Coordinates of C-alpha atoms and ligand atoms in Angstrom, one line a residue:
X1 CA -193.3 72.9 -1.0
X2 CA -190.9 75.0 0.1
X3 CA -190.6 78.8 -2.4
X4 CA -186.8 77.3 -3.1
X5 CA -187.8 73.7 -4.0
X6 CA -191.0 75.1 -5.8
X7 CA -189.0 78.0 -8.1
X8 CA -185.8 75.0 -9.1
X9 CA -189.2 72.6 -10.4
X10 CA -190.1 75.3 -12.3
X11 CA -187.2 76.7 -13.6
X12 CA -186.9 73.4 -14.4
X13 CA -189.6 73.3 -16.7
X14 CA -189.9 77.0 -18.2
X15 CA -186.1 75.2 -19.7
X16 CA -188.0 71.8 -20.8
X17 CA -190.9 73.6 -22.6
X18 CA -190.0 74.5 -26.0
X19 CA -192.0 76.0 -29.2
X20 CA -194.6 73.4 -30.1
X21 CA -194.4 72.0 -33.6
X22 CA -197.0 69.3 -35.3
X23 CA -195.5 65.5 -35.3
X24 CA -196.2 64.3 -38.9
X25 CA -194.9 61.1 -40.5
X26 CA -192.4 60.4 -36.9
X27 CA -191.1 64.0 -37.6
X28 CA -191.4 67.7 -36.0
X29 CA -192.7 70.2 -38.9
X30 CA -193.6 73.4 -38.5
X31 CA -196.8 74.0 -40.3
X32 CA -197.5 74.1 -44.1
X33 CA -198.4 78.2 -43.7
X34 CA -195.9 78.5 -40.8
X35 CA -198.0 80.6 -38.3
X36 CA -198.0 79.9 -34.7
X37 CA -200.1 81.0 -32.1
X38 CA -199.6 82.3 -28.3
X39 CA -200.4 79.3 -25.3
X40 CA -200.5 81.2 -22.3
X41 CA -200.2 80.4 -18.7
X42 CA -203.4 80.3 -16.7
X43 CA -201.6 81.0 -13.7
X44 CA -200.0 84.7 -14.5
X45 CA -201.8 84.8 -18.5
X46 CA -197.8 85.7 -19.8
X47 CA -196.8 83.5 -22.7
X48 CA -195.4 80.6 -22.0
X49 CA -195.1 78.9 -25.7
X50 CA -195.7 79.5 -29.2
X51 CA -197.7 76.5 -30.8
X52 CA -197.6 75.6 -34.3
X53 CA -201.4 76.5 -35.8
X54 CA -201.9 73.6 -38.7
X55 CA -204.9 73.7 -41.1
X56 CA -206.5 72.2 -44.0
X57 CA -202.2 70.9 -45.6
X58 CA -201.3 69.7 -42.2
X59 CA -204.4 67.5 -41.8
X60 CA -203.4 66.3 -45.4
X61 CA -200.3 65.0 -45.1
X62 CA -201.3 63.4 -41.7
X63 CA -203.5 61.5 -43.5
X64 CA -201.8 60.6 -46.5
X65 CA -199.0 59.8 -43.5
X66 CA -201.1 58.0 -41.2
X67 CA -202.7 55.8 -44.4
X68 CA -199.9 54.7 -45.4
X69 CA -198.5 53.5 -42.3
X70 CA -202.1 52.3 -42.3
X71 CA -201.4 50.3 -45.5
X72 CA -197.8 49.1 -44.5
X73 CA -195.9 48.3 -41.9
X74 CA -198.3 48.9 -38.7
X75 CA -201.2 47.6 -40.9
X76 CA -198.7 44.4 -42.1
X77 CA -197.7 44.1 -38.3
X78 CA -198.5 40.6 -36.6
X79 CA -200.6 41.5 -33.7
X80 CA -198.4 40.0 -30.5
X81 CA -195.3 42.3 -32.3
X82 CA -198.3 45.4 -32.5
X83 CA -199.3 44.9 -28.5
X84 CA -195.3 44.9 -27.8
X85 CA -194.9 48.6 -28.9
X86 CA -198.0 49.7 -27.4
X87 CA -196.3 49.1 -23.9
X88 CA -193.3 50.2 -24.6
X89 CA -195.4 53.0 -24.7
X90 CA -196.1 52.6 -20.9
X91 CA -193.1 52.1 -20.3
X92 CA -192.3 55.4 -21.3
X93 CA -195.2 57.7 -20.0
X94 CA -193.7 56.2 -17.0
X95 CA -190.1 56.7 -17.0
X96 CA -191.4 60.4 -17.5
X97 CA -193.6 61.0 -15.1
X98 CA -191.5 62.8 -12.6
X99 CA -192.1 65.5 -16.4
X100 CA -195.7 65.0 -17.8
X101 CA -197.3 66.0 -14.4
X102 CA -195.4 69.4 -13.9
X103 CA -195.7 70.1 -17.5
X104 CA -199.8 69.1 -17.1
X105 CA -200.4 71.4 -14.0
X106 CA -198.5 74.6 -15.4
X107 CA -200.2 74.1 -19.7
X108 CA -203.7 73.9 -17.7
X109 CA -203.7 75.0 -13.9
X110 CA -205.1 71.8 -12.7
X111 CA -202.7 70.7 -9.6
X112 CA -199.9 68.7 -8.9
X113 CA -201.6 66.2 -7.1
X114 CA -204.4 65.3 -9.8
X115 CA -202.1 65.4 -12.4
X116 CA -199.8 62.4 -11.0
X117 CA -202.4 61.0 -11.2
X118 CA -203.9 61.6 -14.7
X119 CA -200.4 60.5 -15.8
X120 CA -200.3 57.7 -13.5
X121 CA -203.9 56.2 -15.4
X122 CA -202.4 57.7 -18.8
X123 CA -200.0 54.9 -17.9
X124 CA -202.4 51.8 -17.9
X125 CA -204.4 52.9 -20.4
X126 CA -201.8 51.4 -22.4
X127 CA -201.1 48.5 -20.6
X128 CA -204.6 48.1 -20.1
X129 CA -205.2 47.9 -24.1
X130 CA -202.6 45.6 -24.5
X131 CA -204.3 43.3 -22.4
X132 CA -207.6 43.8 -24.0
X133 CA -207.0 43.3 -27.0
X134 CA -205.3 39.4 -26.2
X135 CA -207.7 39.0 -24.8
X136 CA -210.5 40.1 -25.5
X137 CA -210.8 40.7 -29.4
X138 CA -212.1 38.2 -30.2
X139 CA -214.0 36.4 -32.7
X140 CA -217.6 34.5 -32.4
X141 CA -218.6 31.3 -33.3
X142 CA -221.9 30.4 -34.6
X143 CA -222.8 26.7 -35.3
X144 CA -225.6 26.2 -37.9
X145 CA -226.7 21.9 -37.2
X146 CA -224.3 20.5 -39.0
X147 CA -224.4 22.9 -42.4
X148 CA -222.6 25.9 -41.5
X149 CA -219.5 27.4 -39.0
X150 CA -220.7 31.0 -39.1
X151 CA -217.7 33.4 -37.2
X152 CA -217.1 36.9 -37.0
X153 CA -213.8 38.8 -36.7
X154 CA -212.5 42.0 -35.7
X155 CA -210.7 44.5 -38.3
X156 CA -209.2 47.3 -37.3
X157 CA -210.9 50.7 -39.3
X158 CA -207.9 52.9 -40.9
X159 CA -206.9 56.5 -40.3
X160 CA -208.3 57.1 -37.0
X161 CA -208.9 61.4 -36.2
X162 CA -209.2 62.1 -32.3
X163 CA -210.0 65.1 -31.5
X164 CA -209.9 66.1 -27.6
X165 CA -210.3 68.9 -24.7
X166 CA -208.5 70.6 -22.8
X167 CA -209.6 69.5 -18.9
X168 CA -207.2 66.6 -18.8
X169 CA -205.7 66.7 -21.3
X170 CA -202.8 63.8 -21.7
X171 CA -205.5 61.3 -20.0
X172 CA -208.2 61.9 -22.7
X173 CA -206.1 61.6 -25.1
X174 CA -204.6 58.6 -24.4
X175 CA -208.0 56.6 -23.3
X176 CA -208.4 57.4 -26.6
X177 CA -205.0 56.4 -28.3
X178 CA -204.7 53.7 -26.7
X179 CA -207.9 51.9 -27.4
X180 CA -207.2 53.5 -31.5
X181 CA -203.1 51.8 -31.9
X182 CA -204.2 48.8 -30.1
X183 CA -206.9 47.1 -32.1
X184 CA -204.2 48.4 -35.4
X185 CA -206.0 51.6 -36.7
X186 CA -203.4 54.5 -36.6
X187 CA -204.2 58.3 -35.6
X188 CA -204.0 61.7 -36.1
X189 CA -204.6 63.4 -32.6
X190 CA -206.0 66.8 -33.0
X191 CA -205.8 68.1 -29.4
X192 CA -207.1 71.5 -27.6
X193 CA -205.8 74.8 -29.0
X194 CA -206.3 75.9 -25.4
X195 CA -203.8 72.6 -23.8
X196 CA -200.8 71.9 -25.9
X197 CA -197.8 70.7 -24.3
X198 CA -199.0 67.6 -23.1
X199 CA -199.6 65.6 -26.3
X200 CA -195.9 67.4 -27.8
X201 CA -194.5 65.1 -24.8
X202 CA -196.6 62.0 -25.9
X203 CA -195.1 62.2 -29.7
X204 CA -191.6 62.4 -27.9
X205 CA -192.3 59.5 -26.3
X206 CA -194.1 57.5 -29.7
X207 CA -191.4 58.5 -31.1
X208 CA -188.7 56.8 -27.8
X209 CA -190.8 53.6 -28.6
X210 CA -190.0 53.4 -32.2
X211 CA -193.3 53.2 -34.1
X212 CA -193.2 53.1 -37.8
X213 CA -193.7 56.5 -39.3
X214 CA -196.8 58.0 -39.5
X215 CA -198.7 55.6 -36.8
X216 CA -199.2 58.1 -34.6
X217 CA -199.6 62.0 -36.3
X218 CA -200.3 65.3 -34.0
X219 CA -201.7 68.7 -35.6
X220 CA -202.2 71.3 -33.2
X221 CA -204.7 74.0 -34.4
X222 CA -208.1 75.6 -34.2
X223 CA -211.2 73.5 -34.2
X224 CA -212.9 75.4 -37.0
X225 CA -209.8 75.0 -39.1
X226 CA -207.6 71.9 -37.7
X227 CA -210.1 70.2 -36.1
X228 CA -212.8 70.8 -39.6
X229 CA -210.6 69.0 -41.7
X230 CA -210.1 66.1 -39.8
X231 CA -213.7 66.1 -39.8
X232 CA -214.0 66.2 -43.3
X233 CA -211.5 64.5 -44.2
X234 CA -213.0 61.1 -46.5
X235 CA -209.6 59.0 -45.5
X236 CA -210.6 59.8 -42.0
X237 CA -212.7 56.6 -41.4
X238 CA -213.7 57.5 -37.4
X239 CA -214.3 60.3 -34.8
X240 CA -213.1 60.5 -31.5
X241 CA -214.4 63.4 -30.0
X242 CA -214.5 64.3 -25.8
X243 CA -215.9 68.4 -25.6
X244 CA -218.8 70.8 -25.6
X245 CA -221.9 69.1 -26.4
X246 CA -222.2 72.1 -29.2
X247 CA -219.7 71.1 -30.4
X248 CA -219.9 67.0 -31.2
X249 CA -223.6 68.2 -33.1
X250 CA -221.6 70.2 -35.6
X251 CA -218.6 68.5 -35.4
X252 CA -222.0 65.2 -36.0
X253 CA -223.2 67.2 -38.9
X254 CA -219.6 68.2 -40.6
X255 CA -219.5 64.8 -41.1
X256 CA -222.6 63.3 -42.3
X257 CA -220.7 63.8 -45.9
X258 CA -218.0 61.3 -45.1
X259 CA -220.2 58.8 -43.5
X260 CA -218.0 59.0 -40.5
X261 CA -218.8 56.7 -37.7
X262 CA -218.6 59.2 -34.9
X263 CA -217.6 58.1 -31.1
X264 CA -219.5 61.4 -28.7
X265 CA -218.1 62.4 -25.3
X266 CA -220.4 65.2 -24.1
X267 CA -220.7 67.8 -21.4
X268 CA -222.2 66.7 -18.1
X269 CA -225.1 68.3 -15.7
X270 CA -224.8 65.4 -12.7
X271 CA -226.8 64.8 -10.4
X272 CA -225.5 64.0 -6.4
X273 CA -228.7 63.1 -4.2
X274 CA -228.5 62.8 -0.4
X275 CA -230.7 61.1 1.5
X276 CA -231.3 62.0 5.3
X277 CA -229.8 58.0 6.0
X278 CA -226.3 58.9 3.9
X279 CA -222.7 58.5 6.1
X280 CA -222.9 62.2 5.9
X281 CA -219.0 62.9 6.0
X282 CA -218.1 60.2 3.0
X283 CA -220.9 62.1 1.6
X284 CA -219.7 65.1 2.1
X285 CA -216.0 64.4 1.3
X286 CA -217.6 62.7 -2.0
X287 CA -219.5 65.5 -2.7
X288 CA -217.4 68.4 -2.2
X289 CA -214.9 65.9 -4.3
X290 CA -216.3 65.6 -7.1
X291 CA -217.3 69.2 -7.8
X292 CA -214.1 71.1 -6.9
X293 CA -211.2 68.1 -8.0
X294 CA -209.9 69.2 -11.6
X295 CA -210.5 72.9 -10.6
X296 CA -214.4 72.0 -11.3
X297 CA -213.5 71.5 -15.0
X298 CA -214.8 68.0 -14.8
X299 CA -217.4 66.3 -16.8
X300 CA -218.7 63.9 -14.4
X301 CA -218.2 66.1 -11.9
X302 CA -221.8 66.4 -9.3
X303 CA -222.6 70.4 -9.9
X304 CA -225.8 69.7 -8.6
X305 CA -226.5 68.4 -5.8
X306 CA -230.1 67.1 -4.2
X307 CA -230.1 67.2 -0.5
X308 CA -232.2 65.6 1.7
X309 CA -234.6 68.7 3.5
X310 CA -233.7 66.8 6.6
X311 CA -230.7 67.0 6.4
X312 CA -230.1 70.4 4.5
X313 CA -229.0 72.9 7.5
X314 CA -226.5 70.9 8.8
X315 CA -225.0 69.6 5.3
X316 CA -224.9 73.5 4.2
X317 CA -223.3 74.8 7.1
X318 CA -220.8 71.9 6.5
X319 CA -219.8 73.0 3.0
X320 CA -219.2 76.7 3.3
X321 CA -216.8 75.3 5.8
X322 CA -214.9 73.4 3.5
X323 CA -215.6 75.6 0.8
X324 CA -213.8 78.1 3.3
X325 CA -210.8 75.8 4.0
X326 CA -210.2 74.4 0.3
X327 CA -206.8 75.2 -0.6
X328 CA -206.8 78.0 -3.5
X329 CA -203.3 78.5 -4.8
X330 CA -201.0 77.8 -8.0
X331 CA -201.0 74.6 -8.8
X332 CA -197.5 73.3 -8.7
X333 CA -197.8 73.3 -5.4
X334 CA -198.8 69.9 -4.0
X335 CA -201.1 71.8 -1.0
X336 CA -202.8 73.6 -3.8
X337 CA -207.0 71.3 -4.2
X338 CA -207.9 74.6 -6.8
X339 CA -206.2 75.5 -9.4
X340 CA -207.0 78.1 -11.8
X341 CA -209.5 77.9 -14.9
X342 CA -207.5 77.1 -18.4
X343 CA -208.7 80.6 -20.4
X344 CA -209.9 84.1 -19.2
X345 CA -212.5 83.5 -21.7
X346 CA -213.6 80.2 -20.5
X347 CA -213.1 82.2 -16.6
X348 CA -214.9 85.1 -17.7
X349 CA -217.8 82.5 -18.9
X350 CA -217.9 81.0 -15.2
X351 CA -218.0 84.4 -13.7
X352 CA -221.3 84.9 -16.6
X353 CA -222.8 82.4 -14.9
X354 CA -222.2 83.7 -11.2
X355 CA -223.4 87.2 -12.8
X356 CA -227.1 85.1 -14.2
X357 CA -226.9 83.0 -10.4
X358 CA -227.2 86.7 -8.5
X359 CA -229.5 88.0 -11.5
X360 CA -231.7 84.9 -10.4
X361 CA -231.9 85.5 -7.2
X362 CA -230.0 82.7 -5.9
X363 CA -227.2 83.3 -2.5
X364 CA -223.7 82.9 -4.1
X365 CA -221.3 81.7 -1.3
X366 CA -217.7 81.9 -2.2
X367 CA -214.9 81.2 -1.1
X368 CA -211.4 83.7 -0.9
X369 CA -208.3 83.7 -3.6
X370 CA -205.3 85.5 -2.4
X371 CA -204.8 88.6 -4.0
X372 CA -201.1 87.7 -5.2
X373 CA -203.5 85.4 -7.6
X374 CA -204.7 88.5 -9.8
X375 CA -203.0 87.5 -12.8
X376 CA -205.2 84.3 -12.9
X377 CA -207.9 82.4 -14.0
X378 CA -209.6 82.5 -10.6
X379 CA -212.7 81.6 -8.9
X380 CA -213.2 80.1 -5.5
X381 CA -215.0 77.6 -4.5
X382 CA -218.4 78.4 -4.8
X383 CA -221.9 77.2 -3.1
X384 CA -225.3 78.6 -5.3
X385 CA -227.9 78.0 -2.7
X386 CA -232.1 79.3 -3.4
X387 CA -231.8 77.2 -6.9
X388 CA -234.8 76.1 -8.5
X389 CA -234.0 73.0 -10.8
X390 CA -235.7 75.3 -13.8
X391 CA -233.0 78.5 -13.3
X392 CA -229.6 78.7 -16.0
X393 CA -227.1 77.8 -13.6
X394 CA -229.1 74.0 -12.0
X395 CA -229.3 73.2 -16.3
X396 CA -226.5 74.5 -18.5
X397 CA -223.3 73.2 -18.2
X398 CA -220.5 75.6 -15.9
X399 CA -217.6 73.1 -16.0
X400 CA -215.6 76.0 -13.2
X401 CA -215.9 75.2 -9.3
X402 CA -219.8 76.4 -8.9
X403 CA -222.0 73.3 -7.4
X404 CA -225.6 74.4 -7.5
X405 CA -227.8 73.0 -4.7
X406 CA -230.9 71.8 -3.6
X407 CA -233.9 70.3 -1.8
X408 CA -236.5 67.3 -2.1
X409 CA -237.7 65.3 0.1
X410 CA -238.6 61.9 -0.6
X411 CA -237.7 59.4 -3.4
X412 CA -239.9 60.6 -6.8
X413 CA -239.1 64.1 -6.4
X414 CA -235.1 63.3 -6.5
X415 CA -235.7 61.2 -9.0
X416 CA -237.4 63.8 -10.5
X417 CA -235.7 66.7 -10.5
X418 CA -232.1 64.9 -11.1
X419 CA -234.0 63.9 -14.6
X420 CA -234.8 67.7 -15.7
X421 CA -231.9 68.2 -17.2
X422 CA -230.8 67.6 -20.9
X423 CA -227.4 66.0 -20.0
X424 CA -227.3 62.5 -18.4
X425 CA -223.6 61.2 -18.5
X426 CA -223.1 60.6 -14.7
X427 CA -224.6 60.7 -11.0
X428 CA -224.5 59.5 -7.2
X429 CA -226.3 58.2 -5.0
X430 CA -225.8 58.5 -1.1
X431 CA -228.5 56.5 1.3
X432 CA -227.6 53.9 3.5
X433 CA -230.7 51.8 2.5
X434 CA -229.9 49.4 -0.1
X435 CA -233.2 49.2 -1.8
X436 CA -233.7 52.2 -2.4
X437 CA -230.2 53.2 -3.6
X438 CA -230.6 51.0 -6.8
X439 CA -233.7 52.3 -7.2
X440 CA -232.6 55.2 -6.8
X441 CA -229.3 54.4 -9.7
X442 CA -232.0 52.1 -12.3
X443 CA -234.2 55.2 -12.6
X444 CA -232.0 58.5 -12.9
X445 CA -231.2 59.1 -16.8
X446 CA -227.1 58.8 -17.2
X447 CA -224.9 56.4 -18.5
X448 CA -222.5 55.9 -14.9
X449 CA -224.2 55.4 -11.4
X450 CA -222.1 55.6 -8.2
X451 CA -223.8 54.4 -5.3
X452 CA -222.3 55.4 -2.0
X453 CA -218.6 56.4 -3.7
X454 CA -217.5 59.1 -5.3
X455 CA -216.2 59.0 -9.5
X456 CA -213.7 56.1 -9.0
X457 CA -213.0 54.4 -12.7
X458 CA -213.1 50.6 -13.2
X459 CA -211.6 50.8 -16.9
X460 CA -213.9 47.3 -17.8
X461 CA -216.8 49.2 -17.6
X462 CA -218.2 51.2 -19.9
X463 CA -217.7 54.9 -20.1
X464 CA -220.5 57.8 -21.1
X465 CA -223.7 59.2 -21.9
X466 CA -227.2 59.2 -22.9
X467 CA -229.2 62.0 -24.1
X468 CA -227.5 65.2 -25.0
X469 CA -224.2 63.8 -22.8
X470 CA -223.2 61.3 -25.5
X471 CA -223.2 59.2 -28.4
X472 CA -221.6 55.3 -28.1
X473 CA -219.0 54.1 -25.3
X474 CA -215.6 54.1 -24.6
X475 CA -213.9 51.9 -21.8
X476 CA -213.4 47.9 -21.7
X477 CA -214.5 45.8 -25.0
X478 CA -217.0 49.0 -25.5
X479 CA -214.3 50.6 -27.5
X480 CA -213.6 47.7 -29.4
X481 CA -217.4 48.1 -31.1
X482 CA -215.4 51.4 -31.8
X483 CA -212.7 51.5 -33.9
X484 CA -213.2 48.0 -34.9
X485 CA -215.3 46.8 -37.9
X486 CA -217.1 43.0 -37.0
X487 CA -217.0 40.8 -40.3
X488 CA -218.8 37.6 -39.9
X489 CA -217.6 35.1 -42.5
X490 CA -220.3 32.2 -43.5
X491 CA -218.8 28.4 -44.7
X492 CA -220.7 25.8 -46.1
X493 CA -219.8 22.7 -44.3
X494 CA -221.9 20.8 -46.5
X495 CA -223.5 21.0 -50.0
X496 CA -226.2 23.1 -49.1
X497 CA -229.4 23.3 -51.4
X498 CA -228.8 26.6 -53.5
X499 CA -232.0 27.3 -55.3
X500 CA -231.2 26.8 -60.2
X501 CA -232.6 30.2 -61.1
X502 CA -232.5 29.4 -65.1
X503 CA -231.5 25.8 -64.8
X504 CA -233.3 23.9 -67.6
X505 CA -235.5 21.1 -65.5
X506 CA -234.3 17.6 -66.5
Ligands
LIG601 P1 -215.0 71.8 -27.2 O1 -215.9 71.1 -27.4 O2 -214.6 72.9 -27.0 O3 -213.4 71.6 -27.9 C1 -213.2 70.3 -28.0 C2 -212.2 70.2 -29.2 O4 -213.1 70.0 -30.3 C3 -211.0 71.2 -29.2 O5 -210.3 70.3 -29.3 C4 -211.2 72.1 -30.5 O6 -210.1 72.3 -30.9 C5 -212.3 70.7 -30.9 N1 -212.9 71.7 -31.4 C6 -213.7 73.0 -32.1 N2 -214.7 73.3 -32.5 C7 -214.4 72.5 -33.4 C8 -215.2 72.5 -35.1 N3 -215.8 72.4 -35.7 N4 -214.4 70.2 -34.9 C9 -214.1 69.7 -35.0 N5 -213.6 70.2 -33.9 C10 -213.6 71.4 -33.0 O7 -214.4 71.6 -26.0 P2 -213.3 71.7 -24.7 O8 -214.6 73.5 -24.2 O9 -212.1 71.8 -24.6 O10 -214.2 71.1 -23.7 C11 -214.8 71.7 -21.8 C12 -216.6 70.0 -23.0 O11 -216.2 68.8 -22.4 C13 -217.1 70.2 -21.2 O12 -218.6 70.5 -21.8 C14 -217.1 68.9 -20.4 O13 -217.6 68.1 -20.1 C15 -216.5 68.1 -22.3 N6 -215.9 67.1 -21.7 C16 -217.1 65.3 -22.0 C17 -215.5 64.3 -21.6 C18 -216.9 63.2 -21.3 O14 -216.2 62.1 -21.6 N7 -218.0 63.4 -21.6 C19 -214.7 64.2 -20.8 C20 -213.8 66.0 -21.2 C21 -214.3 66.6 -21.1

């Protein structure tokens, strides 16, 4: 992108960005406390805008609005009419696609070429769930001879509390909002405090789509206050959370008193296993993209590479070349492949892992970041070599553009190493031996596996992790188990036998 075009686009965005309010009961409002906090640009660390700092009082207002909408117009609406609104949201997103992607990049540091795809996916999330509800939200009938017909129906639950992270905000928010609304619930969203802008864009979109007041609400604020109040609120019947594993357990504990239904999409440390017979070039492409796209801030990133020892030297040489050539820079530039990390706190966290890697004896090989970006939260794409699986950097989620590399000698060792970690979100296997590919995929403890491919999402399939990576599954009809209550209705077809307690014998 030429400097001129970029500057023009940036000016447009800056004009567009307003201070951020809460969206409650169909209105944009200040926090009850009138407090705000700074939102920072990851490229410069300058203040972008002010964000209303919601807390308990705002969560109460939003929950009341959501509960009233559930009891009122939204809850009473015909499904076909509700789904027209869901499709309308998708259309309005599409109409604003050119504004949303730059806003997301500006706010998060994610490269524009990648946010464009994420935004398209966001519109699809709504269309997909409109279709899924009309075709797959169906009950079942169980016939018991000629005596009973028992059938199930699925009912929305009520107010859904959605708590989301900063790493792909718009896409992840819509991934929860679409099934929650399409199945008939109302929503209070608590977006991540480091990436608030596109959540409000979504509120504007939903406002434009004309949904009844209170069906969708956004309360910005911090996890410990706004987030925790949402989790504790007795009228919020379920919490769908995506974020760190430690936050997930905190939320599970805090939700226990009000017996919350929870869905947890948590951290990952996913293996990519490359056998010596793999398609070398494609495995290299997938491995590089899988760890360095989204600035490495990706839950399903292949952050642990296990290379068969025979191909180690060749693969590492090729990876070093890639790492040196990856375009690191301004997220608003179409050519950028890796942008700045979301926040200085996260930057320091990732850098701390690089220090730990050195202390634990790893060889740290990094690309470069131009001097012009010295005010941004940059970490150059990095390889950690000479690592063993018991080291901190092989076990903990770094969530940055950092790939930990290890070797294996045979299939059994690859599986053992891949599973020797607390996480179980995703995994990737590269081999041309089809039997081995399936064997290894089945043996790895992870919610999602890909064979000879990078992460390509099929919205119909279950998304989620095992072990410390999560509880429950999103995606496809699996989301219905979470966002609806199944109810069974038993119908006697004839006068079945009823024991006659207390009846006098004739
Ligand atoms: P985080 O856990 O710090 O925050 C996520 C959200 O939780 C934020 O909105 C935050 O304000 C809120 N929160 C924090 N403490 C809370 C509390 N006590 N009660 C209620 N809400 C609270 O996570 P993050 O740093 O924003 O995101 C990065 C993490 O998300 C990584 O671990 C990544 O792997 C994970 N992630 C997982 C998936 C998945 O699908 N499994 C997808 C994306 C990201």
